[in-house]
Amino acid sequence: MALLEVKHIYKSFGGVKAIQDFSIEANAGEIHGIIGPNGAGKTTIFNTISGVYPAEQGQVFLDGKDITKLEQYKITRLGMGRTFQNIRLFSGLTVEENVMCAFDPQSRYSVVGGLLPTPNRRKEEKRGRELCAKYLEAVGMQDYIQERPENLSYGMQRRVEIARALMCEPKILLLDEPAAGLNPTEVAELTELIGRISQQFGFGILLIEHRLELVMSISHMIHVQNFGQTIAVGTPEQVQHDPQVIEAYLGKEE
Amino acid sequence: MSALVSNVLTQVFITLIAVAGVYVLTGLTGMFSLGQAAFMAIGAYASGLLVKNAHLPIPVAMVLAVLMAVAVGYLIGYPVVRLRRDYISLVTLGFGEAIAALLNRMTSLTGGASGLTGIPRTVGLGITAVSAVVAVALVASFKCSKYGRQCIALRGDPLAAQAMGINVTRVKMIAFLLSVALTAYSGCLYAFYMSYVDPSGFGWKKSADWVIMVFFGGVNSLTGSTIGAFVLSGLPQVLRGLQNYRYVIYAVLVLIILNFKPSGLLGEWELTPRNIKRLFARKKKPADKGEV
Amino acid sequence: MSLQILINGIATGSIYALIATGFALIFNVLKFSNFSHGATMTASAFIAYFAIAGKGLGLVPTLLIAAAAGALIALVGEFVGFRRILLNHSSATYFFVSSITLGTLYEGLVTIKAGSNFFNFPRFFSTPTISMGEQVISTSDVVMFCISMVSLLVLAFIIQKTRLGRAMRAISFDRDTAQLMGINSTRIIQLTFVISGALAGIAGVFLGIKYTLYPTLGSLVVKGFIASVIGGLGSLTGAVIGALLLGVVETVLLRLLGSGYSTIATFAIMLVFLLLRPQGIAGSNVQEKA
């Protein structure tokens, strides 16, 4: 069984069928690109897999465990990390504290430790800060730990968000349009970063992206979505030559 | 110290403990409770009755009263932490009014509208001052802990917080119960300081006053909330001579802050060793330049 | 006997409906609970009281004065308490805190003028009760019910049939887009406050007639809050249904349990409602888009 198995999921909002019969299998070390025009239901796929709302039909398995109906935070704890299309870092917290927030649910001290500086709390906080340092270094943000995210550039905020997702110790990482709003240099750096962390930490990545140069260069498999349906699956090579994909992107040739 | 000053300070410290609780709830977690004063009432009545009727030692009575308030808080918190912002404030408001009605009605136990009398007067300025310092210190420690961080995270973006594995309802519940415990404890002190309690002082207006104090000083700053509690709970006492005008002055002052400095007096600034150092460093800099 | 309780309950409920709709109107456009609504009721009822005192004017002039006073107070309140916060794009929590402060301000001003005394409106009706067969019902209940219903119908007409109502609905749906479409949102918000304040003024006089007039009369606004929670926050129809329901249930409970326990029972009903149907009677369950 694959690390992540999504089997025939459906989701609709009112009359809009956002996902119809979507399936995917992903293993450690693989990068799966999901592309498609706006409104194709790509983010809804992420939301359904990560438990923001449950699928109406179909099942989702993570590492052999059925997570279809689990609450979002439990799915995260089982090993799912994600970033958001429109960066959603926590305001009012520093870069380090933002990343720590993903460690806190794993941190092992009780409410007593929440009120008093017990030895256990100090030990756990130290462990958290060390992990923070490790993941912030992995994304190249180790020099900004005391900054507020709102004072950083867009590209830097993206990196902090990825570090925060890494802190969830994911088996599967969902990246929702990580290159949106970045300039070409930053896109190149990000492409390198995604490839590197996928090798370094050995998780599977699902990647929604509009910037084809990014997806095509690092994905092993590509799913093309249009109006909630999967219209093609294959390697970047195959997908680029698929007539249906060309039609969805460029329109029909008369 | 004159008796008047001591009286004002004692009452300010009692309020400060409750406001520290409201800071956890509203400042850190972003929940608005208009029923917090009811937990103060529970603390005051329960501890008073346990000493007066059951003849328990005062510290034991206080601990039991706080535990009782927390138990009630858990029941009411179950729906509350699952609701949206405006529903939270309206449900807690309804809860507070219900508790006040209950205290008014259970005449044989609580003395009804004429109040509960004959509670031994054992609490003075010393105990309330120490309690207030400890309460603020505990809240400061809570803010720096994993709980404080999770509260701030879910306040701004509950969905992203969940996506990071934060159990939003659980963290909200912990914050709510900590707030309830502090408020109930301030009620215990109130009962043994005043030696008399009646239901009229525990309506939603009191809870609303606490929220205003937090916003006045700075909703994102514990230091600010503390100062807010000092200024705004002291003000009506100091202005006692102006009688009815004091609430108008109070309201105008708060409206000015809300309009012209919405983040409150202190904004996000906290009194920490590092910030104090920075403050002095900034002040020294111009002097240094002058020498060169 | 039972019909009498029912009529009494509906009459009480119709006053609650005035409160709840005034509250829901503001919730609709600005998305916050306006806690100054109660004090607006008290202040406008007092203004009407002092304006007619000793002049022997009837109920209708009193209501008109109160409605005008309420509208004016709400308009000033919008400017003093909410305008800047709106322009700063601060979070809705500031509206909420500001509204509580405004409430304190109004109540303080009323207390300066009136002390903490109780005042009675003059008796507006020469015959205090109407007999219908064996049933005896109070005239003021019937009159208050009729006037409340007329006010609510006028409100429904404004919201459904006029340009103002359409603009209000547009703003409640999406303020920024409505503004882009050329709606003067500041003006519409002002008018919403005016309508809400007028409703508060009428409700204030009715509460004054029912329970005598005193500076903290506005606390009864809680009933309106509970009604709109039951009905679904922001829904006007829901607020009216919730208010009538609350009025009847409360009057029945009052007979059965007495005054203290009925408050507790109404709270329990609200909680049960929220647990069973968190979106209220008329609210729709909107799924948040992530």
PDB file of C-alpha atoms in Angstrom, chain A:
ATOM      1  CA  MET A   1       0.000   0.000   0.000  1.00  0.00           C
ATOM      2  CA  ALA A   2       1.248   3.444  -0.885  1.00  0.00           C
ATOM      3  CA  LEU A   3       2.051   6.000   1.815  1.00  0.00           C
ATOM      4  CA  LEU A   4      -0.862   8.209   0.765  1.00  0.00           C
ATOM      5  CA  GLU A   5      -3.820   6.646  -0.990  1.00  0.00           C
ATOM      6  CA  VAL A   6      -6.731   8.760  -2.099  1.00  0.00           C
ATOM      7  CA  LYS A   7      -9.512   6.645  -3.537  1.00  0.00           C
ATOM      8  CA  HIS A   8     -12.304   8.119  -5.644  1.00  0.00           C
ATOM      9  CA  ILE A   9     -13.165  11.150  -3.524  1.00  0.00           C
ATOM     10  CA  TYR A  10     -16.060  13.526  -4.250  1.00  0.00           C
ATOM     11  CA  LYS A  11     -16.870  16.939  -2.831  1.00  0.00           C
ATOM     12  CA  SER A  12     -19.396  19.535  -3.869  1.00  0.00           C
ATOM     13  CA  PHE A  13     -20.479  22.975  -2.633  1.00  0.00           C
ATOM     14  CA  GLY A  14     -24.155  23.502  -3.286  1.00  0.00           C
ATOM     15  CA  GLY A  15     -24.477  22.730  -6.974  1.00  0.00           C
ATOM     16  CA  VAL A  16     -20.792  23.086  -7.774  1.00  0.00           C
ATOM     17  CA  LYS A  17     -19.024  19.759  -8.088  1.00  0.00           C
ATOM     18  CA  ALA A  18     -15.558  20.752  -6.908  1.00  0.00           C
ATOM     19  CA  ILE A  19     -14.079  17.256  -6.938  1.00  0.00           C
ATOM     20  CA  GLN A  20     -15.393  14.329  -8.926  1.00  0.00           C
ATOM     21  CA  ASP A  21     -13.742  10.962  -8.566  1.00  0.00           C
ATOM     22  CA  PHE A  22     -10.212  12.063  -7.704  1.00  0.00           C
ATOM     23  CA  SER A  23      -7.627   9.392  -6.893  1.00  0.00           C
ATOM     24  CA  ILE A  24      -3.917   9.561  -6.251  1.00  0.00           C
ATOM     25  CA  GLU A  25      -1.184   7.404  -4.746  1.00  0.00           C
ATOM     26  CA  ALA A  26       2.003   8.889  -3.429  1.00  0.00           C
ATOM     27  CA  ASN A  27       5.090   7.379  -1.816  1.00  0.00           C
ATOM     28  CA  ALA A  28       8.035   8.720   0.129  1.00  0.00           C
ATOM     29  CA  GLY A  29      10.473  10.642  -2.043  1.00  0.00           C
ATOM     30  CA  GLU A  30       7.949  11.250  -4.844  1.00  0.00           C
ATOM     31  CA  ILE A  31       6.711  14.629  -6.034  1.00  0.00           C
ATOM     32  CA  HIS A  32       3.246  14.756  -7.579  1.00  0.00           C
ATOM     33  CA  GLY A  33       2.198  17.894  -9.394  1.00  0.00           C
ATOM     34  CA  ILE A  34      -1.457  18.880  -9.611  1.00  0.00           C
ATOM     35  CA  ILE A  35      -2.162  21.456 -12.301  1.00  0.00           C
ATOM     36  CA  GLY A  36      -5.239  22.915 -13.900  1.00  0.00           C
ATOM     37  CA  PRO A  37      -6.962  26.216 -14.557  1.00  0.00           C
ATOM     38  CA  ASN A  38      -8.417  28.353 -11.753  1.00  0.00           C
ATOM     39  CA  GLY A  39     -11.560  26.864 -10.270  1.00  0.00           C
ATOM     40  CA  ALA A  40     -10.561  23.321 -11.225  1.00  0.00           C
ATOM     41  CA  GLY A  41     -10.903  22.229  -7.570  1.00  0.00           C
ATOM     42  CA  LYS A  42      -7.213  21.860  -6.781  1.00  0.00           C
ATOM     43  CA  THR A  43      -7.248  23.538  -3.364  1.00  0.00           C
ATOM     44  CA  THR A  44     -10.444  21.665  -2.519  1.00  0.00           C
ATOM     45  CA  ILE A  45      -8.507  18.432  -3.072  1.00  0.00           C
ATOM     46  CA  PHE A  46      -5.947  19.582  -0.482  1.00  0.00           C
ATOM     47  CA  ASN A  47      -8.643  20.678   1.936  1.00  0.00           C
ATOM     48  CA  THR A  48     -10.402  17.350   1.645  1.00  0.00           C
ATOM     49  CA  ILE A  49      -7.224  15.283   2.032  1.00  0.00           C
ATOM     50  CA  SER A  50      -6.058  17.329   5.029  1.00  0.00           C
ATOM     51  CA  GLY A  51      -9.453  17.201   6.728  1.00  0.00           C
ATOM     52  CA  VAL A  52     -10.689  20.809   6.523  1.00  0.00           C
ATOM     53  CA  TYR A  53     -13.901  19.183   5.364  1.00  0.00           C
ATOM     54  CA  PRO A  54     -14.572  15.488   4.832  1.00  0.00           C
ATOM     55  CA  ALA A  55     -15.044  13.897   1.430  1.00  0.00           C
ATOM     56  CA  GLU A  56     -18.635  13.078   0.544  1.00  0.00           C
ATOM     57  CA  GLN A  57     -17.626   9.803  -1.029  1.00  0.00           C
ATOM     58  CA  GLY A  58     -14.402   7.899  -1.288  1.00  0.00           C
ATOM     59  CA  GLN A  59     -11.579   7.271   1.153  1.00  0.00           C
ATOM     60  CA  VAL A  60      -8.217   8.689   2.126  1.00  0.00           C
ATOM     61  CA  PHE A  61      -5.491   6.528   3.677  1.00  0.00           C
ATOM     62  CA  LEU A  62      -2.284   7.821   5.217  1.00  0.00           C
ATOM     63  CA  ASP A  63       0.339   5.177   5.934  1.00  0.00           C
ATOM     64  CA  GLY A  64      -2.354   2.491   5.892  1.00  0.00           C
ATOM     65  CA  LYS A  65      -4.674   4.346   8.280  1.00  0.00           C
ATOM     66  CA  ASP A  66      -8.112   5.512   7.180  1.00  0.00           C
ATOM     67  CA  ILE A  67      -8.155   9.295   7.760  1.00  0.00           C
ATOM     68  CA  THR A  68     -11.235  10.136   5.676  1.00  0.00           C
ATOM     69  CA  LYS A  69     -13.379  11.290   8.583  1.00  0.00           C
ATOM     70  CA  LEU A  70     -10.673  12.360  11.032  1.00  0.00           C
ATOM     71  CA  GLU A  71     -10.450  15.887  12.359  1.00  0.00           C
ATOM     72  CA  GLN A  72      -7.883  18.126  10.710  1.00  0.00           C
ATOM     73  CA  TYR A  73      -5.498  18.416  13.662  1.00  0.00           C
ATOM     74  CA  LYS A  74      -5.414  14.648  14.090  1.00  0.00           C
ATOM     75  CA  ILE A  75      -4.535  14.137  10.439  1.00  0.00           C
ATOM     76  CA  THR A  76      -1.711  16.646  10.836  1.00  0.00           C
ATOM     77  CA  ARG A  77      -0.412  14.745  13.855  1.00  0.00           C
ATOM     78  CA  LEU A  78      -0.456  11.485  11.892  1.00  0.00           C
ATOM     79  CA  GLY A  79       1.990  13.051   9.450  1.00  0.00           C
ATOM     80  CA  MET A  80       0.517  15.594   7.065  1.00  0.00           C
ATOM     81  CA  GLY A  81       1.957  19.066   6.643  1.00  0.00           C
ATOM     82  CA  ARG A  82       0.682  21.821   4.393  1.00  0.00           C
ATOM     83  CA  THR A  83       1.211  25.354   3.209  1.00  0.00           C
ATOM     84  CA  PHE A  84      -1.462  27.725   1.946  1.00  0.00           C
ATOM     85  CA  GLN A  85      -2.087  29.439  -1.354  1.00  0.00           C
ATOM     86  CA  ASN A  86      -2.330  32.840   0.338  1.00  0.00           C
ATOM     87  CA  ILE A  87       0.380  32.622   3.008  1.00  0.00           C
ATOM     88  CA  ARG A  88      -1.212  32.054   6.388  1.00  0.00           C
ATOM     89  CA  LEU A  89       1.456  32.707   8.981  1.00  0.00           C
ATOM     90  CA  PHE A  90       0.286  33.655  12.463  1.00  0.00           C
ATOM     91  CA  SER A  91       0.375  37.384  13.077  1.00  0.00           C
ATOM     92  CA  GLY A  92       1.527  38.508  16.503  1.00  0.00           C
ATOM     93  CA  LEU A  93       4.246  35.837  16.624  1.00  0.00           C
ATOM     94  CA  THR A  94       7.882  35.884  15.511  1.00  0.00           C
ATOM     95  CA  VAL A  95       9.295  33.573  12.830  1.00  0.00           C
ATOM     96  CA  GLU A  96      10.598  31.209  15.492  1.00  0.00           C
ATOM     97  CA  GLU A  97       7.298  31.229  17.388  1.00  0.00           C
ATOM     98  CA  ASN A  98       5.409  30.552  14.164  1.00  0.00           C
ATOM     99  CA  VAL A  99       7.452  27.448  13.556  1.00  0.00           C
ATOM    100  CA  MET A 100       7.231  26.484  17.245  1.00  0.00           C
ATOM    101  CA  CYS A 101       3.444  26.464  16.932  1.00  0.00           C
ATOM    102  CA  ALA A 102       3.726  23.351  14.817  1.00  0.00           C
ATOM    103  CA  PHE A 103       5.954  21.763  17.466  1.00  0.00           C
ATOM    104  CA  ASP A 104       3.708  22.696  20.388  1.00  0.00           C
ATOM    105  CA  PRO A 105       1.089  19.998  19.785  1.00  0.00           C
ATOM    106  CA  GLN A 106       3.914  17.428  20.014  1.00  0.00           C
ATOM    107  CA  SER A 107       5.529  19.109  23.019  1.00  0.00           C
ATOM    108  CA  ARG A 108       5.250  16.940  26.123  1.00  0.00           C
ATOM    109  CA  TYR A 109       4.452  19.116  29.120  1.00  0.00           C
ATOM    110  CA  SER A 110       1.213  19.635  30.976  1.00  0.00           C
ATOM    111  CA  VAL A 111      -0.806  22.660  32.034  1.00  0.00           C
ATOM    112  CA  VAL A 112       1.336  22.887  35.197  1.00  0.00           C
ATOM    113  CA  GLY A 113       4.299  23.412  32.890  1.00  0.00           C
ATOM    114  CA  GLY A 114       2.214  26.004  31.083  1.00  0.00           C
ATOM    115  CA  LEU A 115       2.046  28.070  34.266  1.00  0.00           C
ATOM    116  CA  LEU A 116       5.390  27.340  35.922  1.00  0.00           C
ATOM    117  CA  PRO A 117       8.860  26.995  34.387  1.00  0.00           C
ATOM    118  CA  THR A 118       9.259  23.317  35.324  1.00  0.00           C
ATOM    119  CA  PRO A 119      12.425  21.429  34.300  1.00  0.00           C
ATOM    120  CA  ASN A 120      10.307  19.397  31.908  1.00  0.00           C
ATOM    121  CA  ARG A 121       9.007  22.529  30.189  1.00  0.00           C
ATOM    122  CA  ARG A 122      12.533  23.902  29.791  1.00  0.00           C
ATOM    123  CA  LYS A 123      13.730  20.627  28.318  1.00  0.00           C
ATOM    124  CA  GLU A 124      10.857  20.466  25.830  1.00  0.00           C
ATOM    125  CA  GLU A 125      11.146  24.131  24.850  1.00  0.00           C
ATOM    126  CA  LYS A 126      14.861  23.599  24.226  1.00  0.00           C
ATOM    127  CA  ARG A 127      14.130  20.553  22.074  1.00  0.00           C
ATOM    128  CA  GLY A 128      11.566  22.603  20.136  1.00  0.00           C
ATOM    129  CA  ARG A 129      13.939  25.490  19.554  1.00  0.00           C
ATOM    130  CA  GLU A 130      16.629  23.113  18.307  1.00  0.00           C
ATOM    131  CA  LEU A 131      14.186  21.599  15.807  1.00  0.00           C
ATOM    132  CA  CYS A 132      13.152  25.117  14.812  1.00  0.00           C
ATOM    133  CA  ALA A 133      16.767  25.990  14.121  1.00  0.00           C
ATOM    134  CA  LYS A 134      17.154  22.815  12.076  1.00  0.00           C
ATOM    135  CA  TYR A 135      14.122  23.406   9.874  1.00  0.00           C
ATOM    136  CA  LEU A 136      14.693  27.145   9.488  1.00  0.00           C
ATOM    137  CA  GLU A 137      18.211  26.339   8.375  1.00  0.00           C
ATOM    138  CA  ALA A 138      16.860  23.787   5.893  1.00  0.00           C
ATOM    139  CA  VAL A 139      14.882  26.571   4.213  1.00  0.00           C
ATOM    140  CA  GLY A 140      17.646  29.147   4.634  1.00  0.00           C
ATOM    141  CA  MET A 141      15.850  31.379   7.116  1.00  0.00           C
ATOM    142  CA  GLN A 142      18.079  30.805  10.165  1.00  0.00           C
ATOM    143  CA  ASP A 143      19.078  34.484  10.356  1.00  0.00           C
ATOM    144  CA  TYR A 144      15.546  35.781  10.779  1.00  0.00           C
ATOM    145  CA  ILE A 145      14.246  33.870  13.804  1.00  0.00           C
ATOM    146  CA  GLN A 146      13.380  36.973  15.836  1.00  0.00           C
ATOM    147  CA  GLU A 147      11.754  38.853  12.939  1.00  0.00           C
ATOM    148  CA  ARG A 148       8.027  39.286  12.538  1.00  0.00           C
ATOM    149  CA  PRO A 149       6.845  37.539   9.340  1.00  0.00           C
ATOM    150  CA  GLU A 150       4.972  40.652   8.181  1.00  0.00           C
ATOM    151  CA  ASN A 151       8.336  42.453   7.902  1.00  0.00           C
ATOM    152  CA  LEU A 152       9.738  39.825   5.522  1.00  0.00           C
ATOM    153  CA  SER A 153       9.506  39.608   1.753  1.00  0.00           C
ATOM    154  CA  TYR A 154       6.926  37.363   0.146  1.00  0.00           C
ATOM    155  CA  GLY A 155       9.517  34.768  -0.817  1.00  0.00           C
ATOM    156  CA  MET A 156      10.887  34.661   2.713  1.00  0.00           C
ATOM    157  CA  GLN A 157       7.400  34.244   4.160  1.00  0.00           C
ATOM    158  CA  ARG A 158       6.908  31.272   1.831  1.00  0.00           C
ATOM    159  CA  ARG A 159      10.066  29.699   3.216  1.00  0.00           C
ATOM    160  CA  VAL A 160       8.954  30.245   6.808  1.00  0.00           C
ATOM    161  CA  GLU A 161       5.641  28.607   5.960  1.00  0.00           C
ATOM    162  CA  ILE A 162       7.486  25.603   4.530  1.00  0.00           C
ATOM    163  CA  ALA A 163       9.653  25.399   7.679  1.00  0.00           C
ATOM    164  CA  ARG A 164       6.483  25.453   9.767  1.00  0.00           C
ATOM    165  CA  ALA A 165       5.040  22.604   7.712  1.00  0.00           C
ATOM    166  CA  LEU A 166       8.314  20.654   8.113  1.00  0.00           C
ATOM    167  CA  MET A 167       7.960  21.017  11.880  1.00  0.00           C
ATOM    168  CA  CYS A 168       4.801  18.885  11.651  1.00  0.00           C
ATOM    169  CA  GLU A 169       7.187  16.027  10.762  1.00  0.00           C
ATOM    170  CA  PRO A 170       5.092  15.161   7.742  1.00  0.00           C
ATOM    171  CA  LYS A 171       5.078  11.915   5.820  1.00  0.00           C
ATOM    172  CA  ILE A 172       3.182  13.763   3.120  1.00  0.00           C
ATOM    173  CA  LEU A 173       3.669  17.462   2.448  1.00  0.00           C
ATOM    174  CA  LEU A 174       1.002  19.469   0.611  1.00  0.00           C
ATOM    175  CA  LEU A 175       2.304  22.622  -1.074  1.00  0.00           C
ATOM    176  CA  ASP A 176      -0.431  24.903  -2.397  1.00  0.00           C
ATOM    177  CA  GLU A 177       0.972  27.199  -5.100  1.00  0.00           C
ATOM    178  CA  PRO A 178       4.282  27.857  -3.332  1.00  0.00           C
ATOM    179  CA  ALA A 179       5.570  29.952  -6.240  1.00  0.00           C
ATOM    180  CA  ALA A 180       2.612  32.328  -6.444  1.00  0.00           C
ATOM    181  CA  GLY A 181       3.807  35.927  -6.311  1.00  0.00           C
ATOM    182  CA  LEU A 182       7.512  35.080  -6.582  1.00  0.00           C
ATOM    183  CA  ASN A 183       9.927  36.541  -9.138  1.00  0.00           C
ATOM    184  CA  PRO A 184      11.838  34.227 -11.525  1.00  0.00           C
ATOM    185  CA  THR A 185      14.975  34.106  -9.351  1.00  0.00           C
ATOM    186  CA  GLU A 186      12.913  33.187  -6.316  1.00  0.00           C
ATOM    187  CA  VAL A 187      11.065  30.517  -8.330  1.00  0.00           C
ATOM    188  CA  ALA A 188      14.393  28.963  -9.291  1.00  0.00           C
ATOM    189  CA  GLU A 189      15.527  28.986  -5.643  1.00  0.00           C
ATOM    190  CA  LEU A 190      12.228  27.493  -4.544  1.00  0.00           C
ATOM    191  CA  THR A 191      12.456  24.724  -7.135  1.00  0.00           C
ATOM    192  CA  GLU A 192      15.880  23.849  -5.804  1.00  0.00           C
ATOM    193  CA  LEU A 193      14.588  24.008  -2.208  1.00  0.00           C
ATOM    194  CA  ILE A 194      11.639  21.675  -2.834  1.00  0.00           C
ATOM    195  CA  GLY A 195      13.827  19.137  -4.587  1.00  0.00           C
ATOM    196  CA  ARG A 196      16.389  19.316  -1.779  1.00  0.00           C
ATOM    197  CA  ILE A 197      13.996  18.921   1.169  1.00  0.00           C
ATOM    198  CA  SER A 198      12.224  16.079  -0.591  1.00  0.00           C
ATOM    199  CA  GLN A 199      15.596  14.266  -0.762  1.00  0.00           C
ATOM    200  CA  GLN A 200      16.746  15.333   2.724  1.00  0.00           C
ATOM    201  CA  PHE A 201      13.609  14.419   4.676  1.00  0.00           C
ATOM    202  CA  GLY A 202      12.219  11.715   2.410  1.00  0.00           C
ATOM    203  CA  PHE A 203       8.527  12.518   2.426  1.00  0.00           C
ATOM    204  CA  GLY A 204       6.057  12.506  -0.434  1.00  0.00           C
ATOM    205  CA  ILE A 205       5.058  15.884  -1.857  1.00  0.00           C
ATOM    206  CA  LEU A 206       1.803  16.932  -3.495  1.00  0.00           C
ATOM    207  CA  LEU A 207       2.304  20.196  -5.311  1.00  0.00           C
ATOM    208  CA  ILE A 208      -0.342  22.509  -6.733  1.00  0.00           C
ATOM    209  CA  GLU A 209       1.255  25.011  -9.044  1.00  0.00           C
ATOM    210  CA  HIS A 210       0.529  27.284 -11.966  1.00  0.00           C
ATOM    211  CA  ARG A 211       4.176  27.952 -12.830  1.00  0.00           C
ATOM    212  CA  LEU A 212       4.706  25.123 -15.277  1.00  0.00           C
ATOM    213  CA  GLU A 213       8.501  25.533 -15.352  1.00  0.00           C
ATOM    214  CA  LEU A 214       8.505  24.575 -11.656  1.00  0.00           C
ATOM    215  CA  VAL A 215       6.072  21.641 -11.797  1.00  0.00           C
ATOM    216  CA  MET A 216       7.398  20.147 -14.999  1.00  0.00           C
ATOM    217  CA  SER A 217      11.009  20.242 -13.825  1.00  0.00           C
ATOM    218  CA  ILE A 218      10.610  18.475 -10.474  1.00  0.00           C
ATOM    219  CA  SER A 219       7.428  16.367 -10.572  1.00  0.00           C
ATOM    220  CA  HIS A 220       7.558  12.643 -11.097  1.00  0.00           C
ATOM    221  CA  MET A 221       3.860  12.467 -11.964  1.00  0.00           C
ATOM    222  CA  ILE A 222       1.351  15.112 -12.981  1.00  0.00           C
ATOM    223  CA  HIS A 223      -2.413  15.180 -12.483  1.00  0.00           C
ATOM    224  CA  VAL A 224      -4.314  17.612 -14.655  1.00  0.00           C
ATOM    225  CA  GLN A 225      -7.633  18.828 -13.248  1.00  0.00           C
ATOM    226  CA  ASN A 226     -10.396  20.680 -15.057  1.00  0.00           C
ATOM    227  CA  PHE A 227     -13.856  21.502 -13.657  1.00  0.00           C
ATOM    228  CA  GLY A 228     -13.411  19.052 -10.795  1.00  0.00           C
ATOM    229  CA  GLN A 229     -12.408  16.157 -13.022  1.00  0.00           C
ATOM    230  CA  THR A 230      -9.058  14.563 -13.680  1.00  0.00           C
ATOM    231  CA  ILE A 231      -8.451  14.825 -17.400  1.00  0.00           C
ATOM    232  CA  ALA A 232      -4.949  13.370 -17.559  1.00  0.00           C
ATOM    233  CA  VAL A 233      -2.375  11.596 -15.418  1.00  0.00           C
ATOM    234  CA  GLY A 234       1.170  10.856 -16.409  1.00  0.00           C
ATOM    235  CA  THR A 235       4.776  11.913 -16.433  1.00  0.00           C
ATOM    236  CA  PRO A 236       5.479  15.546 -17.385  1.00  0.00           C
ATOM    237  CA  GLU A 237       6.439  14.304 -20.880  1.00  0.00           C
ATOM    238  CA  GLN A 238       3.182  12.437 -21.406  1.00  0.00           C
ATOM    239  CA  VAL A 239       0.997  15.172 -20.022  1.00  0.00           C
ATOM    240  CA  GLN A 240       2.539  17.883 -22.168  1.00  0.00           C
ATOM    241  CA  HIS A 241       1.537  15.991 -25.301  1.00  0.00           C
ATOM    242  CA  ASP A 242      -1.940  14.970 -24.176  1.00  0.00           C
ATOM    243  CA  PRO A 243      -4.522  16.490 -26.562  1.00  0.00           C
ATOM    244  CA  GLN A 244      -7.110  16.987 -23.777  1.00  0.00           C
ATOM    245  CA  VAL A 245      -4.606  18.916 -21.683  1.00  0.00           C
ATOM    246  CA  ILE A 246      -3.651  21.107 -24.589  1.00  0.00           C
ATOM    247  CA  GLU A 247      -7.316  21.762 -25.188  1.00  0.00           C
ATOM    248  CA  ALA A 248      -7.983  22.695 -21.560  1.00  0.00           C
ATOM    249  CA  TYR A 249      -5.052  25.071 -21.504  1.00  0.00           C
ATOM    250  CA  LEU A 250      -5.098  26.522 -24.987  1.00  0.00           C
ATOM    251  CA  GLY A 251      -8.680  26.015 -26.110  1.00  0.00           C
ATOM    252  CA  LYS A 252      -9.905  23.857 -28.935  1.00  0.00           C
ATOM    253  CA  GLU A 253      -8.405  24.251 -32.390  1.00  0.00           C
ATOM    254  CA  GLU A 254     -11.122  24.790 -34.907  1.00  0.00           C
TER     255      GLU A 254
END
